[in-house]
PDB file of C-alpha atoms in Angstrom:
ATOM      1  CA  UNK A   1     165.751 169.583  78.548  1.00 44.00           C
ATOM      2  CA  UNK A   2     166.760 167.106  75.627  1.00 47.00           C
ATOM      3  CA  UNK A   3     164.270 167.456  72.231  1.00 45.00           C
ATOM      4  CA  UNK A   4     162.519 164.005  71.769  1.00 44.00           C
ATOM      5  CA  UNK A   5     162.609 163.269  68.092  1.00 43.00           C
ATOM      6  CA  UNK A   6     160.890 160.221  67.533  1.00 44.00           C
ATOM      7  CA  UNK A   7     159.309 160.171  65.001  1.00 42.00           C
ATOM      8  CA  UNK A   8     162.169 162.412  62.839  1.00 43.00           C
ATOM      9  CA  UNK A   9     163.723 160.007  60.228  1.00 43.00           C
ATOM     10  CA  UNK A  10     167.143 159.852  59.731  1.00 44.00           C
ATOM     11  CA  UNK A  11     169.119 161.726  57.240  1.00 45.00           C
ATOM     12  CA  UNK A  12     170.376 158.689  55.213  1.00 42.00           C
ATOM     13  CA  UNK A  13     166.567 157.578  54.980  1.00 43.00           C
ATOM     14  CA  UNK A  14     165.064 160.645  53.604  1.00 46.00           C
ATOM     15  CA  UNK A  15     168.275 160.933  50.460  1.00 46.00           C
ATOM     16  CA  UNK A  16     167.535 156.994  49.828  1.00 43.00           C
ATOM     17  CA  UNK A  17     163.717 157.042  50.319  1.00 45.00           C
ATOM     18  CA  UNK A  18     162.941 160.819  48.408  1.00 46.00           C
ATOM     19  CA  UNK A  19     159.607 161.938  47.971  1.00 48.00           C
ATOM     20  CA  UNK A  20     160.429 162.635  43.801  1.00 46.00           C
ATOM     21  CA  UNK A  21     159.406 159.192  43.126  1.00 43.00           C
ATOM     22  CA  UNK A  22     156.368 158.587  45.133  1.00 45.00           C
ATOM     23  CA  UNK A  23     153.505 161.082  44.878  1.00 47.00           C
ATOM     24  CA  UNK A  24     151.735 161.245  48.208  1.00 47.00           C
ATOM     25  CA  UNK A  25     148.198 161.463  48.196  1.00 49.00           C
ATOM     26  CA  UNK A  26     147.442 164.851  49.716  1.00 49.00           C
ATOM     27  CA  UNK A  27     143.140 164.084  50.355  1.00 50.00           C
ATOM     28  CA  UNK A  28     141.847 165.162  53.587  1.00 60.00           C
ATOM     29  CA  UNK A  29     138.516 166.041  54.985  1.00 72.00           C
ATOM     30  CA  UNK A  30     137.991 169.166  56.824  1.00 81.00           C
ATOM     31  CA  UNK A  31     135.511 168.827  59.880  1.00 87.00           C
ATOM     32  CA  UNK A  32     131.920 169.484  59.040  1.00 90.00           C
ATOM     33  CA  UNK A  33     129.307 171.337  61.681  1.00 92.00           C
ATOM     34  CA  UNK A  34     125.513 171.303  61.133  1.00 92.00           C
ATOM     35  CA  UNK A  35     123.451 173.468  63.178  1.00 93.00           C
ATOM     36  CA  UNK A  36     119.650 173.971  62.756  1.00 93.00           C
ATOM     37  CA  UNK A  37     117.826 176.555  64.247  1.00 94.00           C
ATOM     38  CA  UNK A  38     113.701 177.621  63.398  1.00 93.00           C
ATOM     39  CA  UNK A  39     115.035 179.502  60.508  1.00 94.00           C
ATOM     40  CA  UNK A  40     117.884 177.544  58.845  1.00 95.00           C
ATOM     41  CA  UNK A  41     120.550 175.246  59.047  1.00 95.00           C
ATOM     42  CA  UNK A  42     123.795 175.696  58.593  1.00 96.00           C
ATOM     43  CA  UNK A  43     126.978 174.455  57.214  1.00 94.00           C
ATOM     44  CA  UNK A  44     129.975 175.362  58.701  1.00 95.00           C
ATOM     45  CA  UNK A  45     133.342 173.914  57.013  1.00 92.00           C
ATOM     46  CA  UNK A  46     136.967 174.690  58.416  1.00 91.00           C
ATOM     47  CA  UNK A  47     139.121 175.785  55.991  1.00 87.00           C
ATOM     48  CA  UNK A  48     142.042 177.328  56.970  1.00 84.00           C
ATOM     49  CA  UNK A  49     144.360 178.856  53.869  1.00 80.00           C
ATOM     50  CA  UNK A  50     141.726 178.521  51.384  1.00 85.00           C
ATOM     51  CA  UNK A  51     139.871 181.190  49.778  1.00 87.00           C
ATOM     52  CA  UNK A  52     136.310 181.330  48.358  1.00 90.00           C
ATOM     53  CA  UNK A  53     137.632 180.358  45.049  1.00 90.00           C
ATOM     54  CA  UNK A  54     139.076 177.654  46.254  1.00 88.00           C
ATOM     55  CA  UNK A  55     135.193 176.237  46.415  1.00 91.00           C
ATOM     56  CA  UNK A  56     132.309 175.224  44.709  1.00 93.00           C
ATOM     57  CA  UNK A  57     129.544 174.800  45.721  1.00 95.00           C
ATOM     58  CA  UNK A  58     126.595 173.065  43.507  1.00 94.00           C
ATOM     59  CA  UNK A  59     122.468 172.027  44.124  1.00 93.00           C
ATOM     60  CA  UNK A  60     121.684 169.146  41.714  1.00 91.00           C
ATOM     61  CA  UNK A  61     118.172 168.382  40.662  1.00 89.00           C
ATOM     62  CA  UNK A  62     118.096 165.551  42.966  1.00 89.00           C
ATOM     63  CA  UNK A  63     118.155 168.320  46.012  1.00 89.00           C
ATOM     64  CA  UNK A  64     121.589 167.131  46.570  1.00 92.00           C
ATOM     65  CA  UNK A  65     123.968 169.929  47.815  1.00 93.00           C
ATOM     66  CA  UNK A  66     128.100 169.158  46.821  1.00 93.00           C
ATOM     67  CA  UNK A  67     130.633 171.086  48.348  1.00 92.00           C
ATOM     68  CA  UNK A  68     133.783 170.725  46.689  1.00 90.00           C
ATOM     69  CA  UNK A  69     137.513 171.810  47.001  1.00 86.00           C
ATOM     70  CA  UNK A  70     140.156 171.619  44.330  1.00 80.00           C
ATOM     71  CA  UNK A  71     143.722 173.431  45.700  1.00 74.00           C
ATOM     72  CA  UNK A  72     146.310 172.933  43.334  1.00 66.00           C
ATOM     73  CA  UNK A  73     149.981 173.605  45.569  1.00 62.00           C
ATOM     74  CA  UNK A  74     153.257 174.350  43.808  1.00 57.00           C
ATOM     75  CA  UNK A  75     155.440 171.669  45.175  1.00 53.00           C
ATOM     76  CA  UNK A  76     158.663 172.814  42.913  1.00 53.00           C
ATOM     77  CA  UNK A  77     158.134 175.957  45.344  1.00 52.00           C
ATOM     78  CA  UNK A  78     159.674 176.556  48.550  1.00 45.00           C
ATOM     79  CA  UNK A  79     158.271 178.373  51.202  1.00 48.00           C
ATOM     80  CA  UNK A  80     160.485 181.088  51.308  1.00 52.00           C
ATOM     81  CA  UNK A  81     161.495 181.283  47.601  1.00 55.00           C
ATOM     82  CA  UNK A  82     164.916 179.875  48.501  1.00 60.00           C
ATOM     83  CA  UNK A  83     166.851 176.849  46.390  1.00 69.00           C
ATOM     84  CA  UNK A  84     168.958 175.810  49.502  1.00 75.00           C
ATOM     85  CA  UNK A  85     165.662 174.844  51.403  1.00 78.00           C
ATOM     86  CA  UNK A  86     163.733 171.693  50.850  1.00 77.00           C
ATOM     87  CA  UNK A  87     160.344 169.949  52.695  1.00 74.00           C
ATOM     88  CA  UNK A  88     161.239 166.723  54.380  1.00 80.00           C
ATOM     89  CA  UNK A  89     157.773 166.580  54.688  1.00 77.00           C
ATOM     90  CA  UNK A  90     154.535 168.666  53.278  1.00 70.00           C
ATOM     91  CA  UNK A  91     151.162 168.309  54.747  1.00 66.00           C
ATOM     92  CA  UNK A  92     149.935 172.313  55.327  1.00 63.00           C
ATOM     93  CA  UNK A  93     147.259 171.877  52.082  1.00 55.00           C
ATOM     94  CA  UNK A  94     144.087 169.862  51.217  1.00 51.00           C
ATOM     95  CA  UNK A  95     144.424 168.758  47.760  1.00 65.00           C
ATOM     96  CA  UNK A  96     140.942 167.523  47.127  1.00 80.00           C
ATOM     97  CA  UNK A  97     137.640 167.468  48.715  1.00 82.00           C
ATOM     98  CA  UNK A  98     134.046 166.557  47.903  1.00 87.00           C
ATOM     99  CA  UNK A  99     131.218 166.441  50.393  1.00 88.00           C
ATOM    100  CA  UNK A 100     127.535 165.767  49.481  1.00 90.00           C
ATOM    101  CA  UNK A 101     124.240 166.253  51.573  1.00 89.00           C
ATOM    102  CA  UNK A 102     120.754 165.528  50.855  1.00 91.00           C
ATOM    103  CA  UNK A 103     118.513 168.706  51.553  1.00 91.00           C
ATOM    104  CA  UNK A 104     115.581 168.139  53.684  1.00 90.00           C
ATOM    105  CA  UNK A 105     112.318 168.991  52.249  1.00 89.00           C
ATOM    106  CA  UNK A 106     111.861 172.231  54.008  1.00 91.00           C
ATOM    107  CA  UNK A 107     114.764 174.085  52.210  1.00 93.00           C
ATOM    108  CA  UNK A 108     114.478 177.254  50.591  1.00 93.00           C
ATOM    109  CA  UNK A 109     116.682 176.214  47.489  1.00 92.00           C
ATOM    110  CA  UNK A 110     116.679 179.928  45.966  1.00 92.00           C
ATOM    111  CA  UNK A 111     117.562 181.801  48.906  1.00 94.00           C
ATOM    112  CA  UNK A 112     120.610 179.693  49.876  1.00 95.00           C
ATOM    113  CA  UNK A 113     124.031 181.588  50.655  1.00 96.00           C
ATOM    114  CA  UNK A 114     127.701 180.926  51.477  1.00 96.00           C
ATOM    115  CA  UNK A 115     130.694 182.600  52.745  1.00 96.00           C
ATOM    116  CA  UNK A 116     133.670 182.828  53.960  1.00 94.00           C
ATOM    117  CA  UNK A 117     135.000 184.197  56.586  1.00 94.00           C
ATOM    118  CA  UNK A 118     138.187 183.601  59.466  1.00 92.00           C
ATOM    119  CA  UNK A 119     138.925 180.245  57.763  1.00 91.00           C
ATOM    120  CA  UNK A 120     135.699 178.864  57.966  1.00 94.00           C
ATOM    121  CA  UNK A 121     132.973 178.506  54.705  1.00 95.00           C
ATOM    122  CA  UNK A 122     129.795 179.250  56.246  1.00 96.00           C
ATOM    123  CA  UNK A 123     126.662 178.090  53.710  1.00 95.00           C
ATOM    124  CA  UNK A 124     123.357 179.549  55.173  1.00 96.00           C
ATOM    125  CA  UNK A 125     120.187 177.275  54.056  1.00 95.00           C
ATOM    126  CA  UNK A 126     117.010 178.852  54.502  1.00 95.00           C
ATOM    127  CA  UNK A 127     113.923 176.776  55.634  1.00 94.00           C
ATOM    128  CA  UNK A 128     110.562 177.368  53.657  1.00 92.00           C
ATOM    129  CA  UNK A 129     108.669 179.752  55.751  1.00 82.00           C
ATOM    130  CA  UNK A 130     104.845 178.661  56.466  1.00 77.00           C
ATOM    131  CA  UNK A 131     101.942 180.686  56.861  1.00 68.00           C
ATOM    132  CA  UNK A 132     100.771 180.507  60.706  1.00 66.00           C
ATOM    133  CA  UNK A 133      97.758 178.922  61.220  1.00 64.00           C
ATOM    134  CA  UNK A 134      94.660 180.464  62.661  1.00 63.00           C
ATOM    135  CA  UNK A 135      93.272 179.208  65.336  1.00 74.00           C
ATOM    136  CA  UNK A 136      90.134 179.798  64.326  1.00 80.00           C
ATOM    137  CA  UNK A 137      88.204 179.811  60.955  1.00 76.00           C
ATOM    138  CA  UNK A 138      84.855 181.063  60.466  1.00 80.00           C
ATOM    139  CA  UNK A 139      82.990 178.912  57.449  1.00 81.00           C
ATOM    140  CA  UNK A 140      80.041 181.010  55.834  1.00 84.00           C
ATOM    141  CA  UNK A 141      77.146 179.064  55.626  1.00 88.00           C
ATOM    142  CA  UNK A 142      75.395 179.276  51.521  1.00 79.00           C
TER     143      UNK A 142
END
């Protein structure tokens, strides 16, 4: 069966049209799950081939929570360490990323916690726990 190539550019196209003299913007967004439960909510961001210190992760006074990303790739650097081997085209990395989310009122901001693990940043937020009410209170009489 024949390989259908087309979208591959031709050879002539890539030596005129070289990627030395344009940079590419390299932004993308990774997805972004939400889950709530009684307890918590949680953030779960993909991020496959970044590390934890790839990250940060800030709460500003506002009760604003930013996530941000800031991978810097070696593009003089080929993937196997070899000179005779070039990209044609380079989009495994996410260059930059910000996200910010407004905390709901019920958010335990001291107890919040993040983590990484199998590619995904996992940031546990912890809702305010509140006393149960009693059904029933007695009132003393003076």
């Amino acid at each position: 069966m024949p390989v259908r190539r087309a979208n591959w550019l031709p050879g002539i196209f890539n030596d005129f049209f070289g990627n030395e003299w344009v940079e590419r913007q390299r932004v993308s967004s990774p997805a972004v799950n939400i889950v709530e439960n009684n307890r918590e909510y949680r953030v779960e961001i993909a991020a496959p081939g970044l590390t934890k210190d790839d990250f940060c992760i800030d709460i500003h006074d506002d009760d604003v929570l930013t996530v941000s990303v800031e991978k810097k790739t070696d593009t003089q650097h080929d993937a196997d360490k070899s000179k005779s081997n070039k990209y044609l085209r380079r989009e495994f990395s996410y260059t930059s990323f910000r996200q910010s989310l407004i905390l709901p009122d019920d958010v335990d901001r001291e107890n919040i916690k993040a983590k990484m693990e199998d590619g995904i940043l996992y940031i546990d937020i912890p809702k305010i726990v509140k006393a149960e009410k009693t059904t029933v209170k007695k009132i003393a009489i003076d």
